[in-house]
Amino acid sequence: KAGVTQTPRYLIKTRGQQVTLSCSPISGHRSVSWYQQTPGQGLQFLFEYFSETQRNKGNFPGRFSGRQFSNSRSEMNVSTLELGDSALYLCASSPVRTGGLYEQYFGPGTRLTVT
Amino acid sequence: AQSVTQLDSQVPVFEEAPVELRCNYSSSVSVYLFWYVQYPNQGLQLLLKYLSGSTLVKGINGFEAEFNKSQTSFHLRKPSVHISDTAEYFCAVTLVVNTGNQFYFGTGTSLTVIP
């Protein structure tokens, strides 16, 4: 099976702009989670989508939003970019099992630089 | 509240020497434990997982970890490291809740293998 893919891999934006990142999960995986990784804060959970619904959300401002499509692909949007949004954004997909535990499989990430 | 603490931010070790990367967690409920590895400019790769059963867990690339409930620890070990083990290692805790799984990551340990 192909792994989790993320596009684009690198992105440079200017403060105040908005950005959309894309994630294609492993075939058959219905859960997609997003993380922000920075040297200072480490890995921070943004949100999780399952069957087109946001199921869990981390502690990020409303400028960060996401959505999931019927084919499980997901997009993450950040509006009004700030310098502090510069980070590696990781997407992870999971083979959700009803009532059970599931593992996460990570994509290579999108490196966002805000200038 | 749940948290994951990786006690060492950087661990240098000589090639073919043993290594231990420490991880402690705090949780008021049962948890599932994972170790992930991240190579430069890549996403996270699952090394090993503890779900239940034997407290000694074996993973890929010769790594193993031991779950110690009384000490709330899940330390990662390898008896003989290789140059290719140089990477960032993350300990993670998963809680199964009615809305899905919640994931908490440590801040990471940078392992540098010295030739």
PDB file of C-alpha atoms in Angstrom:
ATOM      1  CA  LYS A   1       0.000   0.000   0.000  1.00  0.00           C
ATOM      2  CA  ALA A   2       1.137   3.509  -0.635  1.00  0.00           C
ATOM      3  CA  GLY A   3       1.918   5.532   2.470  1.00  0.00           C
ATOM      4  CA  VAL A   4       0.465   8.808   3.635  1.00  0.00           C
ATOM      5  CA  THR A   5       1.201  11.569   1.155  1.00  0.00           C
ATOM      6  CA  GLN A   6       1.273  15.270   1.832  1.00  0.00           C
ATOM      7  CA  THR A   7       1.407  18.139  -0.607  1.00  0.00           C
ATOM      8  CA  PRO A   8       3.173  20.399  -0.979  1.00  0.00           C
ATOM      9  CA  ARG A   9       6.349  19.352   0.808  1.00  0.00           C
ATOM     10  CA  TYR A  10       7.631  22.902   1.170  1.00  0.00           C
ATOM     11  CA  LEU A  11       5.824  26.214   1.225  1.00  0.00           C
ATOM     12  CA  ILE A  12       6.841  29.823   1.781  1.00  0.00           C
ATOM     13  CA  LYS A  13       4.151  32.351   2.599  1.00  0.00           C
ATOM     14  CA  THR A  14       3.963  35.920   3.806  1.00  0.00           C
ATOM     15  CA  ARG A  15       2.378  37.105   7.038  1.00  0.00           C
ATOM     16  CA  GLY A  16      -1.336  37.684   6.642  1.00  0.00           C
ATOM     17  CA  GLN A  17      -1.759  35.227   3.803  1.00  0.00           C
ATOM     18  CA  GLN A  18      -3.623  31.966   4.069  1.00  0.00           C
ATOM     19  CA  VAL A  19      -2.475  28.472   3.184  1.00  0.00           C
ATOM     20  CA  THR A  20      -4.046  25.094   2.453  1.00  0.00           C
ATOM     21  CA  LEU A  21      -2.205  21.841   3.011  1.00  0.00           C
ATOM     22  CA  SER A  22      -3.350  18.504   1.659  1.00  0.00           C
ATOM     23  CA  CYS A  23      -3.114  14.964   2.976  1.00  0.00           C
ATOM     24  CA  SER A  24      -3.998  11.674   1.326  1.00  0.00           C
ATOM     25  CA  PRO A  25      -4.251   8.827   3.841  1.00  0.00           C
ATOM     26  CA  ILE A  26      -3.345   5.205   3.352  1.00  0.00           C
ATOM     27  CA  SER A  27      -6.040   3.412   1.394  1.00  0.00           C
ATOM     28  CA  GLY A  28      -8.744   2.172   3.741  1.00  0.00           C
ATOM     29  CA  HIS A  29      -7.808   4.503   6.587  1.00  0.00           C
ATOM     30  CA  ARG A  30     -10.722   6.681   7.596  1.00  0.00           C
ATOM     31  CA  SER A  31      -9.144   8.746  10.342  1.00  0.00           C
ATOM     32  CA  VAL A  32      -6.803  11.610   9.592  1.00  0.00           C
ATOM     33  CA  SER A  33      -5.039  13.662  12.246  1.00  0.00           C
ATOM     34  CA  TRP A  34      -2.948  16.794  11.897  1.00  0.00           C
ATOM     35  CA  TYR A  35      -0.003  17.889  14.030  1.00  0.00           C
ATOM     36  CA  GLN A  36       2.198  20.952  14.199  1.00  0.00           C
ATOM     37  CA  GLN A  37       5.864  20.291  14.962  1.00  0.00           C
ATOM     38  CA  THR A  38       8.217  23.054  16.051  1.00  0.00           C
ATOM     39  CA  PRO A  39      11.590  22.926  17.818  1.00  0.00           C
ATOM     40  CA  GLY A  40      10.222  24.757  20.842  1.00  0.00           C
ATOM     41  CA  GLN A  41       6.835  23.085  21.305  1.00  0.00           C
ATOM     42  CA  GLY A  42       7.454  19.649  19.855  1.00  0.00           C
ATOM     43  CA  LEU A  43       4.514  17.769  18.378  1.00  0.00           C
ATOM     44  CA  GLN A  44       1.181  19.387  19.061  1.00  0.00           C
ATOM     45  CA  PHE A  45      -2.135  17.865  18.077  1.00  0.00           C
ATOM     46  CA  LEU A  46      -4.300  20.059  15.884  1.00  0.00           C
ATOM     47  CA  PHE A  47      -7.368  17.975  15.083  1.00  0.00           C
ATOM     48  CA  GLU A  48      -8.646  14.592  13.966  1.00  0.00           C
ATOM     49  CA  TYR A  49     -11.206  13.872  11.288  1.00  0.00           C
ATOM     50  CA  PHE A  50     -13.170  10.690  10.857  1.00  0.00           C
ATOM     51  CA  SER A  51     -15.841  10.137   8.245  1.00  0.00           C
ATOM     52  CA  GLU A  52     -15.796  13.815   7.277  1.00  0.00           C
ATOM     53  CA  THR A  53     -16.422  14.939  10.878  1.00  0.00           C
ATOM     54  CA  GLN A  54     -14.005  16.596  13.240  1.00  0.00           C
ATOM     55  CA  ARG A  55     -13.801  14.250  16.191  1.00  0.00           C
ATOM     56  CA  ASN A  56     -11.090  15.752  18.352  1.00  0.00           C
ATOM     57  CA  LYS A  57      -9.488  19.157  18.483  1.00  0.00           C
ATOM     58  CA  GLY A  58      -6.331  20.471  20.088  1.00  0.00           C
ATOM     59  CA  ASN A  59      -5.750  23.851  21.640  1.00  0.00           C
ATOM     60  CA  PHE A  60      -5.191  26.024  18.577  1.00  0.00           C
ATOM     61  CA  PRO A  61      -6.885  29.271  17.540  1.00  0.00           C
ATOM     62  CA  GLY A  62      -9.737  29.317  15.072  1.00  0.00           C
ATOM     63  CA  ARG A  63      -7.343  30.373  12.305  1.00  0.00           C
ATOM     64  CA  PHE A  64      -6.522  26.691  12.017  1.00  0.00           C
ATOM     65  CA  SER A  65      -9.255  24.659  10.382  1.00  0.00           C
ATOM     66  CA  GLY A  66      -9.588  21.492   8.447  1.00  0.00           C
ATOM     67  CA  ARG A  67     -11.927  19.266   6.574  1.00  0.00           C
ATOM     68  CA  GLN A  68     -12.161  15.757   5.282  1.00  0.00           C
ATOM     69  CA  PHE A  69     -13.673  14.585   2.054  1.00  0.00           C
ATOM     70  CA  SER A  70     -15.705  11.482   1.343  1.00  0.00           C
ATOM     71  CA  ASN A  71     -12.611   9.706   0.007  1.00  0.00           C
ATOM     72  CA  SER A  72     -10.907  10.401   3.392  1.00  0.00           C
ATOM     73  CA  ARG A  73      -8.475  12.906   1.923  1.00  0.00           C
ATOM     74  CA  SER A  74      -8.051  15.871   4.230  1.00  0.00           C
ATOM     75  CA  GLU A  75      -7.060  19.489   3.957  1.00  0.00           C
ATOM     76  CA  MET A  76      -5.838  21.859   6.598  1.00  0.00           C
ATOM     77  CA  ASN A  77      -6.193  25.609   6.278  1.00  0.00           C
ATOM     78  CA  VAL A  78      -4.430  28.347   8.180  1.00  0.00           C
ATOM     79  CA  SER A  79      -5.711  31.872   7.689  1.00  0.00           C
ATOM     80  CA  THR A  80      -3.999  35.159   8.491  1.00  0.00           C
ATOM     81  CA  LEU A  81      -0.601  33.554   8.829  1.00  0.00           C
ATOM     82  CA  GLU A  82       1.728  34.636  11.619  1.00  0.00           C
ATOM     83  CA  LEU A  83       5.479  34.187  11.887  1.00  0.00           C
ATOM     84  CA  GLY A  84       4.881  31.673  14.680  1.00  0.00           C
ATOM     85  CA  ASP A  85       2.997  29.399  12.307  1.00  0.00           C
ATOM     86  CA  SER A  86       6.275  28.411  10.696  1.00  0.00           C
ATOM     87  CA  ALA A  87       6.516  24.703  11.381  1.00  0.00           C
ATOM     88  CA  LEU A  88       6.455  21.203   9.998  1.00  0.00           C
ATOM     89  CA  TYR A  89       2.835  20.119   9.624  1.00  0.00           C
ATOM     90  CA  LEU A  90       2.378  16.380   9.856  1.00  0.00           C
ATOM     91  CA  CYS A  91      -0.598  14.357   8.809  1.00  0.00           C
ATOM     92  CA  ALA A  92      -1.281  10.882  10.164  1.00  0.00           C
ATOM     93  CA  SER A  93      -3.850   8.331   9.115  1.00  0.00           C
ATOM     94  CA  SER A  94      -5.284   5.471  11.123  1.00  0.00           C
ATOM     95  CA  PRO A  95      -7.188   2.269  10.431  1.00  0.00           C
ATOM     96  CA  VAL A  96      -9.953   2.963  12.906  1.00  0.00           C
ATOM     97  CA  ARG A  97     -11.400  -0.103  14.590  1.00  0.00           C
ATOM     98  CA  THR A  98     -14.731   0.315  16.276  1.00  0.00           C
ATOM     99  CA  GLY A  99     -14.236   0.762  20.003  1.00  0.00           C
ATOM    100  CA  GLY A 100     -10.599  -0.140  19.715  1.00  0.00           C
ATOM    101  CA  LEU A 101      -7.139   1.212  19.659  1.00  0.00           C
ATOM    102  CA  TYR A 102      -5.546   2.263  16.448  1.00  0.00           C
ATOM    103  CA  GLU A 103      -2.062   3.287  15.426  1.00  0.00           C
ATOM    104  CA  GLN A 104      -1.032   6.297  13.454  1.00  0.00           C
ATOM    105  CA  TYR A 105       0.945   6.303  10.251  1.00  0.00           C
ATOM    106  CA  PHE A 106       2.615   9.583   9.436  1.00  0.00           C
ATOM    107  CA  GLY A 107       3.271  11.367   6.197  1.00  0.00           C
ATOM    108  CA  PRO A 108       6.548  13.178   5.428  1.00  0.00           C
ATOM    109  CA  GLY A 109       5.114  16.546   6.413  1.00  0.00           C
ATOM    110  CA  THR A 110       4.775  19.966   4.841  1.00  0.00           C
ATOM    111  CA  ARG A 111       7.420  22.494   5.855  1.00  0.00           C
ATOM    112  CA  LEU A 112       5.726  25.895   6.076  1.00  0.00           C
ATOM    113  CA  THR A 113       7.843  29.012   6.354  1.00  0.00           C
ATOM    114  CA  VAL A 114       6.118  32.319   7.056  1.00  0.00           C
ATOM    115  CA  THR A 115       8.124  35.450   6.284  1.00  0.00           C
TER     116      THR A 115
ATOM    117  CA  ALA B   1      -4.260  15.240  32.887  1.00  0.00           C
ATOM    118  CA  GLN B   2      -2.017  13.206  30.682  1.00  0.00           C
ATOM    119  CA  SER B   3       1.586  13.990  29.889  1.00  0.00           C
ATOM    120  CA  VAL B   4       4.660  12.354  28.464  1.00  0.00           C
ATOM    121  CA  THR B   5       8.153  13.241  29.632  1.00  0.00           C
ATOM    122  CA  GLN B   6      11.299  12.338  27.796  1.00  0.00           C
ATOM    123  CA  LEU B   7      14.022  12.928  30.283  1.00  0.00           C
ATOM    124  CA  ASP B   8      16.908  13.457  27.880  1.00  0.00           C
ATOM    125  CA  SER B   9      16.708  15.897  25.018  1.00  0.00           C
ATOM    126  CA  GLN B  10      20.010  14.735  23.521  1.00  0.00           C
ATOM    127  CA  VAL B  11      21.838  11.435  23.847  1.00  0.00           C
ATOM    128  CA  PRO B  12      25.252  10.944  22.219  1.00  0.00           C
ATOM    129  CA  VAL B  13      26.521   7.367  22.100  1.00  0.00           C
ATOM    130  CA  PHE B  14      29.378   5.597  20.364  1.00  0.00           C
ATOM    131  CA  GLU B  15      28.683   3.126  17.605  1.00  0.00           C
ATOM    132  CA  GLU B  16      28.080  -0.448  18.834  1.00  0.00           C
ATOM    133  CA  ALA B  17      27.462   0.764  22.391  1.00  0.00           C
ATOM    134  CA  PRO B  18      24.118   0.161  24.121  1.00  0.00           C
ATOM    135  CA  VAL B  19      21.615   2.972  24.535  1.00  0.00           C
ATOM    136  CA  GLU B  20      18.565   3.692  26.652  1.00  0.00           C
ATOM    137  CA  LEU B  21      16.131   6.513  25.915  1.00  0.00           C
ATOM    138  CA  ARG B  22      13.915   7.302  28.857  1.00  0.00           C
ATOM    139  CA  CYS B  23      10.193   8.008  28.847  1.00  0.00           C
ATOM    140  CA  ASN B  24       7.816   8.569  31.728  1.00  0.00           C
ATOM    141  CA  TYR B  25       4.112   9.241  31.510  1.00  0.00           C
ATOM    142  CA  SER B  26       1.363  10.376  33.791  1.00  0.00           C
ATOM    143  CA  SER B  27      -2.217   9.302  33.385  1.00  0.00           C
ATOM    144  CA  SER B  28      -5.180   8.558  35.567  1.00  0.00           C
ATOM    145  CA  VAL B  29      -6.476   5.933  33.147  1.00  0.00           C
ATOM    146  CA  SER B  30      -5.076   2.998  31.235  1.00  0.00           C
ATOM    147  CA  VAL B  31      -2.797   3.950  28.416  1.00  0.00           C
ATOM    148  CA  TYR B  32      -1.211   2.448  25.375  1.00  0.00           C
ATOM    149  CA  LEU B  33       2.398   3.321  24.679  1.00  0.00           C
ATOM    150  CA  PHE B  34       4.380   3.854  21.507  1.00  0.00           C
ATOM    151  CA  TRP B  35       7.828   4.832  20.343  1.00  0.00           C
ATOM    152  CA  TYR B  36       8.284   6.600  17.020  1.00  0.00           C
ATOM    153  CA  VAL B  37      11.457   7.531  15.137  1.00  0.00           C
ATOM    154  CA  GLN B  38      11.871  10.538  12.886  1.00  0.00           C
ATOM    155  CA  TYR B  39      14.740  10.820  10.422  1.00  0.00           C
ATOM    156  CA  PRO B  40      15.680  14.258   9.056  1.00  0.00           C
ATOM    157  CA  ASN B  41      13.062  15.754   6.767  1.00  0.00           C
ATOM    158  CA  GLN B  42      10.750  12.805   7.206  1.00  0.00           C
ATOM    159  CA  GLY B  43       7.595  11.978   9.107  1.00  0.00           C
ATOM    160  CA  LEU B  44       7.378   9.706  12.122  1.00  0.00           C
ATOM    161  CA  GLN B  45       7.769   5.956  11.783  1.00  0.00           C
ATOM    162  CA  LEU B  46       6.366   3.530  14.342  1.00  0.00           C
ATOM    163  CA  LEU B  47       9.169   1.657  16.139  1.00  0.00           C
ATOM    164  CA  LEU B  48       7.158  -0.387  18.615  1.00  0.00           C
ATOM    165  CA  LYS B  49       4.010  -0.412  20.701  1.00  0.00           C
ATOM    166  CA  TYR B  50       2.732  -1.686  24.016  1.00  0.00           C
ATOM    167  CA  LEU B  51      -0.953  -2.551  24.093  1.00  0.00           C
ATOM    168  CA  SER B  52      -1.181  -5.324  26.692  1.00  0.00           C
ATOM    169  CA  GLY B  53       0.431  -8.594  27.681  1.00  0.00           C
ATOM    170  CA  SER B  54       4.186  -8.986  28.009  1.00  0.00           C
ATOM    171  CA  THR B  55       5.810  -5.858  29.375  1.00  0.00           C
ATOM    172  CA  LEU B  56       8.868  -6.338  27.157  1.00  0.00           C
ATOM    173  CA  VAL B  57       8.091  -5.247  23.644  1.00  0.00           C
ATOM    174  CA  LYS B  58      10.290  -5.791  20.619  1.00  0.00           C
ATOM    175  CA  GLY B  59      10.205  -3.459  17.648  1.00  0.00           C
ATOM    176  CA  ILE B  60      11.924  -2.854  14.367  1.00  0.00           C
ATOM    177  CA  ASN B  61      15.651  -2.223  13.862  1.00  0.00           C
ATOM    178  CA  GLY B  62      16.591  -4.170  17.009  1.00  0.00           C
ATOM    179  CA  PHE B  63      14.885  -1.813  19.466  1.00  0.00           C
ATOM    180  CA  GLU B  64      12.917  -2.960  22.483  1.00  0.00           C
ATOM    181  CA  ALA B  65      11.080  -1.253  25.307  1.00  0.00           C
ATOM    182  CA  GLU B  66       9.872  -2.266  28.724  1.00  0.00           C
ATOM    183  CA  PHE B  67       6.611  -1.121  30.239  1.00  0.00           C
ATOM    184  CA  ASN B  68       6.855  -0.549  33.978  1.00  0.00           C
ATOM    185  CA  LYS B  69       3.450   0.287  35.413  1.00  0.00           C
ATOM    186  CA  SER B  70       4.627   1.005  38.947  1.00  0.00           C
ATOM    187  CA  GLN B  71       7.201   3.501  37.712  1.00  0.00           C
ATOM    188  CA  THR B  72       4.989   4.713  34.839  1.00  0.00           C
ATOM    189  CA  SER B  73       7.890   4.318  32.469  1.00  0.00           C
ATOM    190  CA  PHE B  74       8.416   2.989  28.967  1.00  0.00           C
ATOM    191  CA  HIS B  75      12.144   3.194  28.272  1.00  0.00           C
ATOM    192  CA  LEU B  76      13.532   2.354  24.844  1.00  0.00           C
ATOM    193  CA  ARG B  77      16.693   0.278  24.553  1.00  0.00           C
ATOM    194  CA  LYS B  78      19.034  -1.093  21.938  1.00  0.00           C
ATOM    195  CA  PRO B  79      22.027  -3.308  22.846  1.00  0.00           C
ATOM    196  CA  SER B  80      24.263  -2.080  20.016  1.00  0.00           C
ATOM    197  CA  VAL B  81      23.572   1.063  18.017  1.00  0.00           C
ATOM    198  CA  HIS B  82      24.491   1.779  14.432  1.00  0.00           C
ATOM    199  CA  ILE B  83      25.255   5.046  12.683  1.00  0.00           C
ATOM    200  CA  SER B  84      21.910   4.762  10.902  1.00  0.00           C
ATOM    201  CA  ASP B  85      20.107   4.969  14.260  1.00  0.00           C
ATOM    202  CA  THR B  86      20.923   8.664  14.446  1.00  0.00           C
ATOM    203  CA  ALA B  87      17.488  10.290  14.532  1.00  0.00           C
ATOM    204  CA  GLU B  88      14.858  11.889  16.762  1.00  0.00           C
ATOM    205  CA  TYR B  89      12.863   9.507  18.939  1.00  0.00           C
ATOM    206  CA  PHE B  90       9.413  10.239  20.328  1.00  0.00           C
ATOM    207  CA  CYS B  91       7.525   8.498  23.077  1.00  0.00           C
ATOM    208  CA  ALA B  92       3.736   8.662  22.786  1.00  0.00           C
ATOM    209  CA  VAL B  93       0.728   7.778  24.880  1.00  0.00           C
ATOM    210  CA  THR B  94      -2.709   6.972  23.528  1.00  0.00           C
ATOM    211  CA  LEU B  95      -5.972   7.102  25.425  1.00  0.00           C
ATOM    212  CA  VAL B  96      -9.052   5.437  24.053  1.00  0.00           C
ATOM    213  CA  VAL B  97     -12.042   7.679  24.650  1.00  0.00           C
ATOM    214  CA  ASN B  98     -15.579   7.563  23.355  1.00  0.00           C
ATOM    215  CA  THR B  99     -14.830  10.137  20.649  1.00  0.00           C
ATOM    216  CA  GLY B 100     -11.794   8.282  19.384  1.00  0.00           C
ATOM    217  CA  ASN B 101      -8.171   8.035  20.388  1.00  0.00           C
ATOM    218  CA  GLN B 102      -6.233  10.900  21.933  1.00  0.00           C
ATOM    219  CA  PHE B 103      -2.506  11.040  21.323  1.00  0.00           C
ATOM    220  CA  TYR B 104       0.125  12.721  23.476  1.00  0.00           C
ATOM    221  CA  PHE B 105       3.751  12.969  22.432  1.00  0.00           C
ATOM    222  CA  GLY B 106       6.920  13.678  24.366  1.00  0.00           C
ATOM    223  CA  THR B 107       9.251  16.446  23.264  1.00  0.00           C
ATOM    224  CA  GLY B 108      11.651  14.006  21.672  1.00  0.00           C
ATOM    225  CA  THR B 109      15.177  12.713  22.249  1.00  0.00           C
ATOM    226  CA  SER B 110      17.834  13.355  19.672  1.00  0.00           C
ATOM    227  CA  LEU B 111      20.073  10.290  19.415  1.00  0.00           C
ATOM    228  CA  THR B 112      23.465  10.860  17.844  1.00  0.00           C
ATOM    229  CA  VAL B 113      25.614   7.842  17.146  1.00  0.00           C
ATOM    230  CA  ILE B 114      29.300   8.691  17.052  1.00  0.00           C
ATOM    231  CA  PRO B 115      31.593   6.622  14.798  1.00  0.00           C
TER     232      PRO B 115
END
